[in-house]
């Protein structure tokens, strides 16, 4: 009985420490996804430059990707930046009204827990990739 009581006391202290890990895991996965979006866009831009800076599409690993003619980065659509990442298991993705593209975690509201991709406006200007989660920008990934 004494061992059970001691284990109960220890679990009462340990349980609250592990309760918040789900939100932290979502935040960490969004940080990783933000890095993937940045890297994928830079790689696509490098392929675009290697192909002569004028193609409207490029091919990466057999997948055709639509490119923005002004900046030379993947456009903000399902056939642009979405195709760069190819697999988005566990994430949602979609164009944003008024421009841009947004990725989120499946089952969590994208308004406060997302990765936003926004094209630049000038030639060669890289896109802005913003991670909003409970570790950055005060979002809520719970």
mmCIF file with all atom_site columns, C-alpha atoms in Angstrom, residues 12-66:
data_model
loop_
_atom_site.group_PDB
_atom_site.id
_atom_site.type_symbol
_atom_site.label_atom_id
_atom_site.label_alt_id
_atom_site.label_comp_id
_atom_site.label_asym_id
_atom_site.label_entity_id
_atom_site.label_seq_id
_atom_site.pdbx_PDB_ins_code
_atom_site.Cartn_x
_atom_site.Cartn_y
_atom_site.Cartn_z
_atom_site.occupancy
_atom_site.B_iso_or_equiv
_atom_site.pdbx_formal_charge
_atom_site.auth_seq_id
_atom_site.auth_comp_id
_atom_site.auth_asym_id
_atom_site.auth_atom_id
_atom_site.pdbx_PDB_model_num
ATOM 1  C CA . UNK A 1 12 ? 0.333  13.827 -9.194  1.00 0.00 ? 12 UNK A CA 1
ATOM 2  C CA . UNK A 1 13 ? 3.492  15.896 -9.604  1.00 0.00 ? 13 UNK A CA 1
ATOM 3  C CA . UNK A 1 14 ? 4.535  14.407 -12.963 1.00 0.00 ? 14 UNK A CA 1
ATOM 4  C CA . UNK A 1 15 ? 1.180  14.502 -14.784 1.00 0.00 ? 15 UNK A CA 1
ATOM 5  C CA . UNK A 1 16 ? 0.899  18.306 -15.077 1.00 0.00 ? 16 UNK A CA 1
ATOM 6  C CA . UNK A 1 17 ? 4.396  18.432 -16.617 1.00 0.00 ? 17 UNK A CA 1
ATOM 7  C CA . UNK A 1 18 ? 3.330  16.148 -19.476 1.00 0.00 ? 18 UNK A CA 1
ATOM 8  C CA . UNK A 1 19 ? -0.143 17.617 -20.014 1.00 0.00 ? 19 UNK A CA 1
ATOM 9  C CA . UNK A 1 20 ? 1.118  20.588 -22.054 1.00 0.00 ? 20 UNK A CA 1
ATOM 10 C CA . UNK A 1 21 ? 3.371  18.579 -24.369 1.00 0.00 ? 21 UNK A CA 1
ATOM 11 C CA . UNK A 1 22 ? 0.771  18.205 -27.135 1.00 0.00 ? 22 UNK A CA 1
ATOM 12 C CA . UNK A 1 23 ? 0.628  21.957 -27.758 1.00 0.00 ? 23 UNK A CA 1
ATOM 13 C CA . UNK A 1 24 ? 4.422  22.182 -27.640 1.00 0.00 ? 24 UNK A CA 1
ATOM 14 C CA . UNK A 1 25 ? 4.704  19.326 -30.155 1.00 0.00 ? 25 UNK A CA 1
ATOM 15 C CA . UNK A 1 26 ? 2.359  21.121 -32.560 1.00 0.00 ? 26 UNK A CA 1
ATOM 16 C CA . UNK A 1 27 ? 4.381  24.319 -32.198 1.00 0.00 ? 27 UNK A CA 1
ATOM 17 C CA . UNK A 1 28 ? 7.628  22.477 -32.847 1.00 0.00 ? 28 UNK A CA 1
ATOM 18 C CA . UNK A 1 29 ? 6.177  20.764 -35.917 1.00 0.00 ? 29 UNK A CA 1
ATOM 19 C CA . UNK A 1 30 ? 5.105  24.156 -37.299 1.00 0.00 ? 30 UNK A CA 1
ATOM 20 C CA . UNK A 1 31 ? 8.627  25.504 -36.757 1.00 0.00 ? 31 UNK A CA 1
ATOM 21 C CA . UNK A 1 32 ? 9.907  22.566 -38.805 1.00 0.00 ? 32 UNK A CA 1
ATOM 22 C CA . UNK A 1 33 ? 7.268  23.087 -41.485 1.00 0.00 ? 33 UNK A CA 1
ATOM 23 C CA . UNK A 1 34 ? 8.226  26.766 -41.725 1.00 0.00 ? 34 UNK A CA 1
ATOM 24 C CA . UNK A 1 35 ? 11.830 25.741 -42.338 1.00 0.00 ? 35 UNK A CA 1
ATOM 25 C CA . UNK A 1 36 ? 10.699 23.270 -44.991 1.00 0.00 ? 36 UNK A CA 1
ATOM 26 C CA . UNK A 1 37 ? 8.675  25.950 -46.778 1.00 0.00 ? 37 UNK A CA 1
ATOM 27 C CA . UNK A 1 38 ? 11.659 28.336 -46.768 1.00 0.00 ? 38 UNK A CA 1
ATOM 28 C CA . UNK A 1 39 ? 14.070 25.648 -47.987 1.00 0.00 ? 39 UNK A CA 1
ATOM 29 C CA . UNK A 1 40 ? 11.678 24.367 -50.640 1.00 0.00 ? 40 UNK A CA 1
ATOM 30 C CA . UNK A 1 41 ? 11.057 27.861 -51.993 1.00 0.00 ? 41 UNK A CA 1
ATOM 31 C CA . UNK A 1 42 ? 14.808 28.563 -52.130 1.00 0.00 ? 42 UNK A CA 1
ATOM 32 C CA . UNK A 1 43 ? 15.481 25.269 -53.905 1.00 0.00 ? 43 UNK A CA 1
ATOM 33 C CA . UNK A 1 44 ? 12.721 25.931 -56.437 1.00 0.00 ? 44 UNK A CA 1
ATOM 34 C CA . UNK A 1 45 ? 14.159 29.413 -57.019 1.00 0.00 ? 45 UNK A CA 1
ATOM 35 C CA . UNK A 1 46 ? 17.599 27.877 -57.659 1.00 0.00 ? 46 UNK A CA 1
ATOM 36 C CA . UNK A 1 47 ? 16.105 25.488 -60.228 1.00 0.00 ? 47 UNK A CA 1
ATOM 37 C CA . UNK A 1 48 ? 14.274 28.417 -61.839 1.00 0.00 ? 48 UNK A CA 1
ATOM 38 C CA . UNK A 1 49 ? 17.561 30.374 -62.075 1.00 0.00 ? 49 UNK A CA 1
ATOM 39 C CA . UNK A 1 50 ? 19.353 27.339 -63.521 1.00 0.00 ? 50 UNK A CA 1
ATOM 40 C CA . UNK A 1 51 ? 16.654 27.060 -66.193 1.00 0.00 ? 51 UNK A CA 1
ATOM 41 C CA . UNK A 1 52 ? 17.186 30.612 -67.404 1.00 0.00 ? 52 UNK A CA 1
ATOM 42 C CA . UNK A 1 53 ? 14.956 32.852 -65.223 1.00 0.00 ? 53 UNK A CA 1
ATOM 43 C CA . UNK A 1 54 ? 12.046 32.802 -67.642 1.00 0.00 ? 54 UNK A CA 1
ATOM 44 C CA . UNK A 1 55 ? 10.128 29.532 -67.284 1.00 0.00 ? 55 UNK A CA 1
ATOM 45 C CA . UNK A 1 56 ? 6.627  29.710 -65.849 1.00 0.00 ? 56 UNK A CA 1
ATOM 46 C CA . UNK A 1 57 ? 6.986  26.170 -64.512 1.00 0.00 ? 57 UNK A CA 1
ATOM 47 C CA . UNK A 1 58 ? 9.822  24.007 -63.240 1.00 0.00 ? 58 UNK A CA 1
ATOM 48 C CA . UNK A 1 59 ? 10.052 20.306 -62.498 1.00 0.00 ? 59 UNK A CA 1
ATOM 49 C CA . UNK A 1 60 ? 11.327 18.973 -59.177 1.00 0.00 ? 60 UNK A CA 1
ATOM 50 C CA . UNK A 1 61 ? 11.431 15.196 -58.682 1.00 0.00 ? 61 UNK A CA 1
ATOM 51 C CA . UNK A 1 62 ? 8.933  14.695 -61.495 1.00 0.00 ? 62 UNK A CA 1
ATOM 52 C CA . UNK A 1 63 ? 6.450  17.252 -60.115 1.00 0.00 ? 63 UNK A CA 1
ATOM 53 C CA . UNK A 1 64 ? 5.595  20.351 -62.155 1.00 0.00 ? 64 UNK A CA 1
ATOM 54 C CA . UNK A 1 65 ? 5.574  23.529 -60.044 1.00 0.00 ? 65 UNK A CA 1
ATOM 55 C CA . UNK A 1 66 ? 4.075  26.856 -61.132 1.00 0.00 ? 66 UNK A CA 1
#
